[in-house]
Coordinates of C-alpha atoms in Angstrom, one line a residue:
M25 CA 87.4 21.4 -0.2
P26 CA 84.0 22.0 -2.1
E27 CA 82.3 19.5 -4.0
P28 CA 82.4 19.5 -7.6
L29 CA 80.0 20.9 -9.6
P30 CA 77.0 18.3 -11.2
T31 CA 78.1 17.4 -14.9
I32 CA 75.2 17.7 -17.5
L33 CA 75.2 16.9 -20.8
L34 CA 73.5 19.1 -23.3
V35 CA 72.4 17.7 -26.8
D36 CA 71.1 19.7 -29.6
D37 CA 72.0 20.8 -33.4
E38 CA 71.8 24.0 -33.4
A39 CA 74.7 26.1 -31.5
H40 CA 72.6 29.0 -30.5
S41 CA 70.3 26.5 -28.4
L42 CA 73.3 25.0 -26.6
A43 CA 74.7 28.5 -25.9
A44 CA 71.7 29.5 -24.4
M45 CA 71.3 26.3 -22.2
R46 CA 75.3 26.7 -21.3
M47 CA 74.1 30.3 -20.2
A48 CA 71.1 29.2 -17.9
L49 CA 73.1 26.5 -16.5
E50 CA 76.8 27.2 -16.3
D51 CA 76.7 28.5 -12.9
D52 CA 75.3 25.3 -11.0
F53 CA 76.6 22.9 -13.3
E54 CA 79.5 21.5 -15.0
C55 CA 78.1 21.9 -18.8
L56 CA 79.3 19.5 -21.6
T57 CA 77.8 20.3 -24.9
A58 CA 77.1 17.8 -28.3
L59 CA 75.9 18.7 -31.9
N60 CA 74.5 15.4 -32.4
A61 CA 74.3 11.8 -31.0
E62 CA 77.6 10.4 -31.7
E63 CA 79.5 13.1 -29.9
A64 CA 77.6 12.7 -27.0
T65 CA 78.2 9.2 -27.0
A66 CA 81.6 9.9 -27.0
L67 CA 81.2 12.5 -24.0
M68 CA 79.2 9.9 -22.2
E69 CA 81.9 7.3 -22.3
E70 CA 85.1 9.8 -21.2
H71 CA 82.7 11.9 -18.2
Y72 CA 80.5 10.9 -15.4
V73 CA 77.2 12.7 -16.6
Q74 CA 73.9 13.3 -14.1
V75 CA 71.6 14.6 -16.4
I76 CA 71.3 14.8 -19.9
F77 CA 69.5 17.5 -21.7
C78 CA 68.6 16.3 -25.5
D79 CA 66.6 17.9 -28.5
Q80 CA 64.1 15.3 -30.2
R81 CA 64.4 16.3 -33.7
M82 CA 67.9 16.0 -35.1
P83 CA 69.7 14.9 -38.2
G84 CA 70.7 11.5 -37.9
R85 CA 69.9 9.8 -34.2
S86 CA 66.7 11.1 -32.8
G87 CA 66.6 12.2 -29.2
T88 CA 64.4 9.5 -28.4
E89 CA 66.9 6.8 -30.3
F90 CA 69.5 8.4 -28.6
L91 CA 68.4 8.5 -25.1
T92 CA 67.2 4.8 -25.5
E93 CA 70.7 3.9 -25.6
V94 CA 72.0 6.0 -22.4
R95 CA 69.2 3.9 -21.0
D96 CA 70.5 1.0 -21.5
R97 CA 74.4 1.9 -21.1
W98 CA 74.0 4.4 -18.4
P99 CA 70.6 3.6 -16.7
E100 CA 71.5 6.0 -13.7
T101 CA 71.8 9.2 -15.7
V102 CA 68.3 11.3 -15.7
R103 CA 67.0 11.9 -19.1
I104 CA 65.4 15.1 -20.1
I105 CA 64.3 15.7 -23.6
I106 CA 63.6 19.0 -25.3
T107 CA 61.2 19.4 -28.0
G108 CA 59.1 21.7 -29.9
Y109 CA 56.7 19.0 -31.0
T110 CA 53.8 18.1 -28.6
E111 CA 52.6 15.1 -30.4
T112 CA 51.1 12.8 -27.9
S113 CA 52.4 9.9 -30.2
D114 CA 56.1 11.0 -30.0
M115 CA 55.7 11.3 -26.2
I116 CA 54.2 8.3 -25.6
A117 CA 57.3 6.7 -27.7
A118 CA 59.9 8.5 -25.6
I119 CA 58.6 7.4 -22.5
N120 CA 58.7 3.9 -23.1
E121 CA 61.8 4.0 -25.4
A122 CA 63.8 6.0 -23.6
G123 CA 62.5 6.0 -20.2
I124 CA 62.2 10.0 -20.0
Y125 CA 62.1 11.7 -16.5
Q126 CA 60.4 14.9 -18.2
F127 CA 59.6 16.7 -21.2
L128 CA 60.5 20.6 -21.8
T129 CA 58.8 22.2 -24.8
K130 CA 60.4 25.0 -26.5
P131 CA 60.8 27.8 -26.3
W132 CA 62.1 27.4 -22.5
H133 CA 62.3 29.8 -19.8
P134 CA 65.9 30.0 -18.5
D135 CA 64.2 30.1 -14.8
Q136 CA 62.3 26.3 -15.8
L137 CA 65.6 25.0 -17.3
L138 CA 67.3 25.6 -14.2
M139 CA 64.8 24.2 -11.9
T140 CA 64.4 21.4 -14.0
A141 CA 68.0 20.5 -14.0
K142 CA 68.3 21.0 -9.9
N143 CA 65.5 18.5 -9.7
A144 CA 67.2 16.2 -11.9
A145 CA 70.4 16.4 -10.0
D146 CA 68.8 15.7 -6.8
L147 CA 66.8 13.1 -8.5
F148 CA 70.4 11.4 -9.4
R149 CA 71.8 11.9 -6.2
L150 CA 68.9 10.7 -4.0
N151 CA 69.3 7.5 -6.3
R152 CA 72.7 6.9 -5.8
D153 CA 72.7 7.4 -1.9
H154 CA 69.7 4.8 -2.0
E155 CA 71.7 2.8 -3.9
R156 CA 74.8 3.1 -1.7
M157 CA 72.7 2.7 1.6
S158 CA 71.3 -0.8 0.2
L159 CA 74.4 -2.0 -0.5
E160 CA 76.2 -1.1 2.7
M161 CA 73.0 -2.8 4.8
R162 CA 73.1 -6.0 2.5
Y163 CA 77.2 -6.7 1.8
L164 CA 78.2 -5.0 5.3
S165 CA 82.1 -5.6 5.3
R166 CA 82.1 -7.5 2.5
S167 CA 83.2 -5.8 -1.1
V168 CA 80.3 -4.9 -3.9
E169 CA 82.3 -6.7 -6.7
S170 CA 82.9 -10.3 -4.3
K171 CA 79.0 -9.9 -3.6
L172 CA 77.7 -9.5 -7.1
E173 CA 80.1 -12.4 -8.1
E174 CA 78.7 -14.8 -5.5
Q175 CA 74.8 -13.5 -6.4
R176 CA 75.6 -14.0 -9.8
K177 CA 77.3 -17.5 -9.4
A178 CA 74.2 -18.5 -7.0
L179 CA 71.8 -17.3 -9.8
R180 CA 73.8 -19.6 -12.1
E181 CA 73.8 -22.4 -9.7
G182 CA 70.1 -21.8 -9.0
L183 CA 68.8 -21.7 -12.1
G184 CA 71.5 -23.9 -14.0
F185 CA 71.6 -27.9 -13.8
E186 CA 71.3 -28.5 -10.5
N187 CA 67.6 -27.0 -10.4
V188 CA 66.6 -30.0 -12.7
L189 CA 65.8 -32.3 -9.8
R190 CA 66.5 -36.2 -10.3
A191 CA 67.9 -38.8 -8.2
P192 CA 71.4 -39.9 -7.8
N193 CA 70.8 -43.0 -10.4
S194 CA 68.6 -40.7 -12.2
P195 CA 68.2 -41.9 -16.2
L196 CA 68.4 -37.8 -16.5
N197 CA 71.9 -37.8 -15.5
A198 CA 73.3 -39.2 -18.7
L199 CA 71.0 -36.3 -20.8
I200 CA 72.1 -33.6 -18.2
E201 CA 75.9 -34.2 -18.8
Q202 CA 74.9 -34.0 -22.4
A203 CA 73.4 -30.8 -21.9
R204 CA 76.1 -29.4 -20.2
Q205 CA 78.5 -29.9 -23.0
F206 CA 75.9 -28.4 -25.6
A207 CA 75.7 -25.2 -23.2
S208 CA 79.5 -24.5 -23.7
F209 CA 79.0 -24.1 -27.1
D210 CA 77.0 -21.5 -28.6
V211 CA 75.1 -23.4 -30.9
P212 CA 71.1 -23.5 -31.2
V213 CA 69.3 -26.4 -29.2
M214 CA 66.5 -28.3 -30.0
I215 CA 65.0 -30.3 -27.0
V216 CA 62.0 -33.0 -27.6
G217 CA 60.3 -34.1 -24.7
E218 CA 56.2 -34.8 -23.9
A219 CA 54.2 -31.7 -22.7
G220 CA 55.5 -31.2 -18.8
T221 CA 58.7 -33.1 -18.8
G222 CA 60.7 -30.1 -18.1
K223 CA 61.8 -28.7 -21.0
T224 CA 61.5 -24.8 -19.8
A225 CA 63.8 -25.8 -17.2
L226 CA 66.3 -27.8 -19.6
A227 CA 66.3 -24.9 -21.3
R228 CA 66.8 -22.4 -19.0
A229 CA 69.9 -24.5 -17.4
V230 CA 71.5 -24.7 -20.7
H231 CA 71.4 -20.7 -21.0
Y232 CA 73.2 -20.1 -17.5
G233 CA 75.6 -23.0 -18.1
S234 CA 76.8 -21.2 -21.0
L235 CA 78.7 -17.8 -21.9
R236 CA 75.7 -16.2 -22.4
S237 CA 74.7 -16.6 -18.5
D238 CA 75.1 -12.8 -18.0
R239 CA 72.6 -12.2 -20.5
P240 CA 68.7 -12.2 -20.6
F241 CA 66.7 -15.2 -21.1
H242 CA 63.5 -14.9 -22.5
E243 CA 60.9 -18.1 -23.6
I244 CA 57.8 -17.8 -25.2
N245 CA 55.1 -20.8 -26.2
C246 CA 53.8 -21.0 -29.6
T247 CA 51.4 -23.3 -29.3
G248 CA 48.0 -22.1 -29.9
V249 CA 49.1 -18.6 -30.4
D250 CA 47.8 -17.1 -34.0
D251 CA 50.5 -15.9 -36.5
A252 CA 49.4 -12.3 -36.0
I253 CA 50.3 -12.2 -32.5
L254 CA 53.4 -14.7 -32.4
E255 CA 55.1 -12.3 -35.2
I256 CA 54.3 -8.9 -33.2
E257 CA 55.9 -10.7 -29.8
L258 CA 58.7 -12.3 -31.8
F259 CA 59.7 -9.4 -34.1
G260 CA 58.2 -6.6 -32.9
A261 CA 55.9 -3.5 -34.4
K262 CA 56.5 0.1 -35.4
R263 CA 54.3 2.6 -34.0
G264 CA 50.7 2.6 -36.2
A265 CA 51.5 -0.5 -37.9
V266 CA 49.1 -2.6 -36.2
P267 CA 45.9 -1.2 -34.7
G268 CA 45.8 -0.6 -31.2
I269 CA 49.8 -0.2 -30.4
Q270 CA 50.7 3.4 -30.0
A271 CA 54.1 3.1 -29.8
N272 CA 56.9 1.0 -31.1
K273 CA 56.8 -2.4 -29.5
I274 CA 60.1 -4.4 -28.9
G275 CA 59.9 -7.8 -29.9
L276 CA 61.8 -11.0 -28.0
L277 CA 64.5 -11.3 -30.7
Q278 CA 65.6 -7.6 -30.2
R279 CA 65.3 -8.3 -26.3
S280 CA 67.1 -11.3 -26.2
D281 CA 70.1 -9.9 -28.2
R282 CA 73.3 -11.3 -27.1
G283 CA 71.4 -13.9 -24.6
T284 CA 69.0 -16.9 -25.2
L285 CA 65.2 -17.1 -26.8
F286 CA 63.6 -20.4 -25.8
L287 CA 61.0 -21.0 -28.2
N288 CA 58.4 -23.9 -27.0
G289 CA 56.0 -25.6 -29.1
L290 CA 58.0 -25.6 -32.3
A291 CA 56.1 -28.5 -33.8
E292 CA 52.7 -26.1 -34.0
L293 CA 54.5 -23.5 -36.2
S294 CA 52.5 -22.8 -39.2
P295 CA 54.1 -22.7 -42.6
R296 CA 54.4 -18.7 -42.5
M297 CA 56.0 -18.9 -39.1
Q298 CA 58.2 -21.4 -40.4
L299 CA 59.4 -19.1 -43.1
A300 CA 59.7 -16.3 -41.2
L301 CA 61.9 -17.9 -38.2
S302 CA 64.0 -19.3 -41.2
R303 CA 65.7 -16.3 -42.0
V304 CA 66.4 -15.7 -38.1
A305 CA 67.6 -19.0 -37.7
I306 CA 70.2 -19.1 -40.7
E307 CA 71.2 -15.4 -41.2
G308 CA 70.1 -14.0 -37.6
R309 CA 67.7 -11.2 -39.6
F310 CA 64.3 -10.1 -39.1
R311 CA 62.3 -7.3 -39.7
P312 CA 59.6 -5.6 -37.3
I313 CA 56.0 -5.3 -38.7
G314 CA 55.7 -1.7 -40.4
S315 CA 59.6 -1.6 -40.8
H316 CA 61.5 -1.1 -44.0
E317 CA 64.8 -1.9 -42.4
E318 CA 66.1 -5.3 -41.3
M319 CA 67.7 -5.5 -38.3
R320 CA 70.5 -8.4 -36.8
T321 CA 70.1 -10.2 -33.7
D322 CA 72.7 -12.3 -31.8
V323 CA 70.6 -14.4 -29.8
R324 CA 71.0 -18.2 -29.1
L325 CA 67.8 -20.2 -30.2
I326 CA 66.8 -23.0 -28.0
T327 CA 63.9 -24.5 -29.0
G328 CA 61.1 -27.1 -27.7
A329 CA 58.9 -29.7 -29.3
R330 CA 56.5 -32.2 -28.3
R331 CA 57.7 -34.8 -30.6
D332 CA 60.7 -35.5 -32.7
L333 CA 60.2 -33.5 -36.1
R334 CA 62.3 -35.6 -38.6
G335 CA 59.1 -37.5 -39.4
E336 CA 57.4 -34.3 -40.3
V337 CA 60.5 -33.0 -42.2
A338 CA 60.3 -36.2 -44.1
E339 CA 56.9 -35.7 -45.1
G340 CA 57.4 -32.0 -45.7
R341 CA 55.2 -30.6 -42.9
F342 CA 58.1 -29.0 -41.5
R343 CA 60.7 -26.6 -43.0
S344 CA 64.1 -28.7 -43.6
D345 CA 66.2 -25.5 -43.6
L346 CA 64.4 -24.3 -40.6
Y347 CA 64.8 -27.9 -38.8
F348 CA 68.8 -28.3 -39.2
A349 CA 69.2 -24.8 -38.6
L350 CA 67.8 -25.3 -35.2
A351 CA 68.3 -28.9 -34.5
Q352 CA 72.4 -28.4 -34.5
A353 CA 72.2 -30.1 -31.1
S354 CA 69.2 -31.8 -29.8
L355 CA 68.3 -33.1 -26.4
A356 CA 65.5 -35.9 -25.6
L357 CA 63.7 -35.2 -22.3
P358 CA 62.5 -38.9 -21.1
P359 CA 58.9 -38.6 -19.4
L360 CA 58.0 -39.0 -16.2
R361 CA 56.6 -42.8 -16.4
E362 CA 60.5 -43.5 -17.3
R363 CA 61.9 -41.6 -14.4
A364 CA 60.2 -43.6 -11.0
G365 CA 63.3 -43.3 -9.5
D366 CA 62.9 -39.6 -9.4
I367 CA 59.4 -39.5 -8.1
A368 CA 60.5 -39.2 -4.4
V369 CA 62.6 -36.5 -4.8
L370 CA 60.4 -34.3 -7.3
S371 CA 57.3 -34.7 -4.9
Q372 CA 58.8 -34.3 -1.8
H373 CA 60.3 -31.2 -3.3
M374 CA 57.1 -30.1 -5.0
L375 CA 55.2 -30.6 -1.7
L376 CA 57.5 -28.7 0.3
D377 CA 57.6 -25.9 -2.0
A378 CA 53.9 -25.9 -2.2
A379 CA 53.4 -25.6 1.5
A380 CA 55.8 -22.9 1.9
A381 CA 53.8 -21.0 -0.7
H382 CA 50.7 -21.6 0.9
G383 CA 51.7 -21.6 4.3
K384 CA 50.7 -24.7 5.3
P385 CA 54.0 -26.5 7.1
V386 CA 54.3 -30.6 6.3
H387 CA 57.2 -32.6 7.1
G388 CA 56.7 -34.6 3.7
L389 CA 55.3 -37.9 2.3
S390 CA 55.1 -41.3 3.8
D391 CA 57.1 -44.2 2.4
D392 CA 53.8 -45.9 1.4
A393 CA 52.5 -42.6 -0.5
I394 CA 55.5 -42.6 -2.2
R395 CA 55.4 -46.2 -3.5
F396 CA 51.7 -45.6 -4.8
L397 CA 53.3 -42.6 -6.5
E398 CA 55.9 -44.2 -8.3
H399 CA 53.7 -46.7 -9.7
Y400 CA 51.2 -44.4 -11.8
A401 CA 52.1 -43.7 -15.1
W402 CA 51.9 -39.8 -14.7
P403 CA 50.7 -38.7 -18.5
G404 CA 50.9 -35.1 -17.2
N405 CA 54.5 -35.5 -16.2
L406 CA 55.7 -32.7 -14.0
R407 CA 52.7 -30.7 -13.6
E408 CA 50.6 -33.6 -12.9
L409 CA 52.4 -34.2 -10.4
E410 CA 52.7 -30.8 -8.9
N411 CA 49.0 -30.6 -9.0
E412 CA 48.6 -34.1 -7.2
M413 CA 51.2 -32.2 -4.7
I414 CA 49.2 -29.2 -4.0
R415 CA 45.5 -31.3 -3.9
M416 CA 47.4 -33.7 -1.0
L417 CA 48.6 -30.4 0.9
I418 CA 44.9 -28.9 0.8
F419 CA 43.6 -32.1 2.4
S420 CA 46.3 -32.7 4.7
Q421 CA 45.9 -32.8 8.3
D422 CA 49.2 -34.3 9.4
R423 CA 52.8 -33.5 8.8
I424 CA 53.3 -36.9 7.2
L425 CA 51.4 -37.5 3.8
G426 CA 50.1 -40.7 3.5
P427 CA 48.4 -42.8 0.8
E428 CA 45.0 -42.0 1.8
L429 CA 45.1 -38.6 0.7
I430 CA 46.1 -39.7 -3.2
S431 CA 43.3 -39.1 -5.9
R432 CA 41.6 -42.0 -6.3
H433 CA 42.9 -42.9 -10.0
I434 CA 46.1 -42.8 -9.0
L435 CA 45.4 -45.2 -5.9
Q436 CA 43.4 -47.7 -8.5
A437 CA 47.1 -47.8 -10.4
A438 CA 48.3 -51.7 -10.1
P439 CA 51.5 -52.2 -8.0
G440 CA 54.6 -52.7 -10.1
R441 CA 56.2 -50.4 -12.8
P442 CA 54.2 -47.7 -13.7
Q443 CA 52.0 -48.7 -16.7
A444 CA 52.3 -52.2 -15.6
S445 CA 48.6 -52.2 -15.6
P446 CA 46.1 -50.6 -18.2
A447 CA 44.3 -48.1 -17.7
V448 CA 40.0 -48.7 -16.9
D449 CA 39.3 -47.5 -20.4
E450 CA 41.7 -50.2 -21.8
V451 CA 40.4 -52.8 -19.8
L452 CA 36.7 -52.3 -20.9
T453 CA 37.7 -52.5 -24.4
S454 CA 40.3 -55.1 -24.1
S455 CA 39.8 -58.7 -25.4
G456 CA 39.6 -61.4 -22.3
T457 CA 36.6 -62.9 -20.6
L458 CA 34.2 -60.6 -18.9
K459 CA 35.0 -62.3 -15.6
E460 CA 38.5 -61.5 -16.0
R461 CA 37.9 -57.5 -16.9
V462 CA 35.7 -57.1 -13.9
E463 CA 37.9 -58.8 -11.5
Q464 CA 40.7 -56.1 -12.8
I465 CA 38.6 -53.6 -12.2
E466 CA 37.3 -55.1 -8.7
M467 CA 40.7 -55.6 -7.6
R468 CA 41.8 -51.8 -8.4
I469 CA 38.5 -50.6 -6.6
L470 CA 39.2 -52.5 -3.5
R471 CA 42.7 -51.5 -3.3
E472 CA 42.0 -47.8 -4.1
T473 CA 39.2 -48.0 -1.1
L474 CA 41.4 -50.0 1.7
T475 CA 43.9 -47.2 0.9
R476 CA 41.8 -44.2 1.2
L477 CA 40.2 -45.5 4.4
K478 CA 43.7 -46.3 5.9
W479 CA 42.6 -50.3 5.9
N480 CA 39.8 -49.5 8.0
K481 CA 38.0 -52.8 6.9
S482 CA 34.7 -52.4 8.8
R483 CA 34.3 -49.0 6.8
A484 CA 35.8 -50.0 3.5
A485 CA 33.2 -53.4 3.9
D486 CA 30.4 -50.6 4.7
E487 CA 31.3 -48.5 1.8
L488 CA 31.2 -51.2 -0.9
G489 CA 28.0 -53.3 0.7
L490 CA 30.1 -56.5 1.3
S491 CA 30.3 -57.8 4.7
R492 CA 33.3 -58.3 6.8
V493 CA 33.9 -62.2 5.9
G494 CA 32.9 -61.0 2.0
L495 CA 35.7 -58.3 2.0
R496 CA 38.6 -60.6 3.8
A497 CA 37.9 -63.2 1.2
K498 CA 38.3 -60.9 -1.4
I499 CA 41.3 -59.4 -0.3
E500 CA 42.8 -62.8 0.0
R501 CA 41.9 -63.7 -3.6
Y502 CA 43.5 -60.7 -5.0
A503 CA 46.4 -61.0 -2.6
I504 CA 46.1 -57.4 -1.5
A505 CA 48.5 -57.0 1.3
E506 CA 48.6 -53.3 3.2
P507 CA 51.7 -51.2 2.3
G508 CA 54.4 -51.7 4.9
K509 CA 52.6 -55.0 7.0
A510 CA 53.2 -59.0 6.2
S511 CA 49.5 -59.5 7.3
Q512 CA 46.5 -57.8 8.1
P513 CA 45.2 -57.6 11.8
E514 CA 41.4 -57.1 12.2
E515 CA 41.0 -53.4 13.3
D516 CA 38.3 -51.2 12.9

C-alpha cells in the first residue's frame, strides 16, 4: 500500500493565489486551503499538517501572527511565509516571532514553490525520525507516555520542596509545610528573607508544587535594574518603540502566561515601577512599550523582598494596594545563622556539587570542620557558604577536608552558638577595659593559628613569635582545646 501524501496547508486571502499554489503542488501533496488565519487554525486542529505556506499580508491576523500561534501549538510543523514585501524589519520580526523556516517572495515560480515544499516535507520527516529514534534509544521498552510522566514527576520533585536542603529537625520544616499549602492555592506569595537565604529556590519549589508545574517558571531580580530596562524585560516592547530593538520584544509577563513569574528585589522598586506593577497584580493587565493595546496575562506572581514591607507601607514608601495584592500569602525565610543545624547538610552537599563541577573528587568535611562552620554567623548566608566550600575545595589535598582549610575570619569565630562572639570591629569599639578587649582578639588569633596549622605547636609558636612554653601558657589561660581531644600532647 503506497504511503499517503504529505499534507500541506496553503493560507492566502486571494483565491486565485490559492488556486495557483494548489495547481503547482497537488501532484505531490495533499493540499488544504484557507482564506484567513481563523480558517487555517480550524484545519490545523482537524488535520495532521507537515508544512504551511502562509501569506504575510492578510486581513485580520497577519501571517507572522498566525505562524507564531502555530509555533506554540504545533511546533513540529514547518512554517514558510510568502510575501510581496521584502522589508528587512518584517523578515526579522517573522523569524523571531514565528520561527520561519524560509521566505518566498512574490511572484514565485512553480518549480521554486514545489522544491521549497519538498525540502520542507523532508525536514519535517527527518525531524520526526530523529525524535522517534531518540525516544526509542532513551525509553527502550517503556512507553513514551509513562516515561514522560516519570520525567515530569522527577522534574517537580527535583526542583520542588525536596530540593530545599535542610536537616530532619530544621527550623525550615514548619515553613516548608506552610509553603506546600500555599502552593496548592493559586494566589500570589511574598517571600521575605535576607539576601542569599534561598528565596529563588523556595519560589521555584512553590511553582513546581502547584497546578502550574507544567507551565514556564521565569525569574528576574529587580535590584539595581534601571526602570527603562526593567519595563522592557517585564512588559516587552513593540518594534521601533525602543532604540536598538528591531523586532517585537516579548516581555516576561507574556512569556510567563499560565505559569509563574518570580520578582525578586521587590523592596527596591521605584514608585514608577510600583505603579506599573500594581495594575498587573490587581487586574492582570499590562501594555507593552509602544503599544496602544492592553494585554492580559494569567500569571502567578511570587515576589521576594529582603525585609518586611509593612513598615514601608505604613510610612508611604511602598504602595499599599500593590503590597496587599502581592502578599495574599507570605513566607519568612530565616537567615543561615538561625539554621546552625542545617550547616552540615548544606556544606557537604555544596562541597560535593563543587567537586563534581570542577572534577576534583573529595569525600566530604571532617567533623571538626563542620563544627567551626556551625559556629560562624554567615552574614552572606547560602552564597557565602557556597563560596567557602569552593575555596576549601581549591586548596584541599586530602579527600576529607579539615578545619585548617577554612578562611581565617571563620576560624576566629568563638565556639558556641553563631554570633555568640562579636566581630573584631565590634570588639575594638565596644566597652570594657583595654586588657579585656585585647584578650578577646588574642584568643581568636591563637585559635585560628592553631587550627590552620593543624595544632602543630612548634610552627604556631614560631609564627606568633612565642616560645613553646609561652604558647602553652596562653592555651591553658584561654582554655583553648583541640577539637576532638581531651588533652593536647606535645608534638611537632
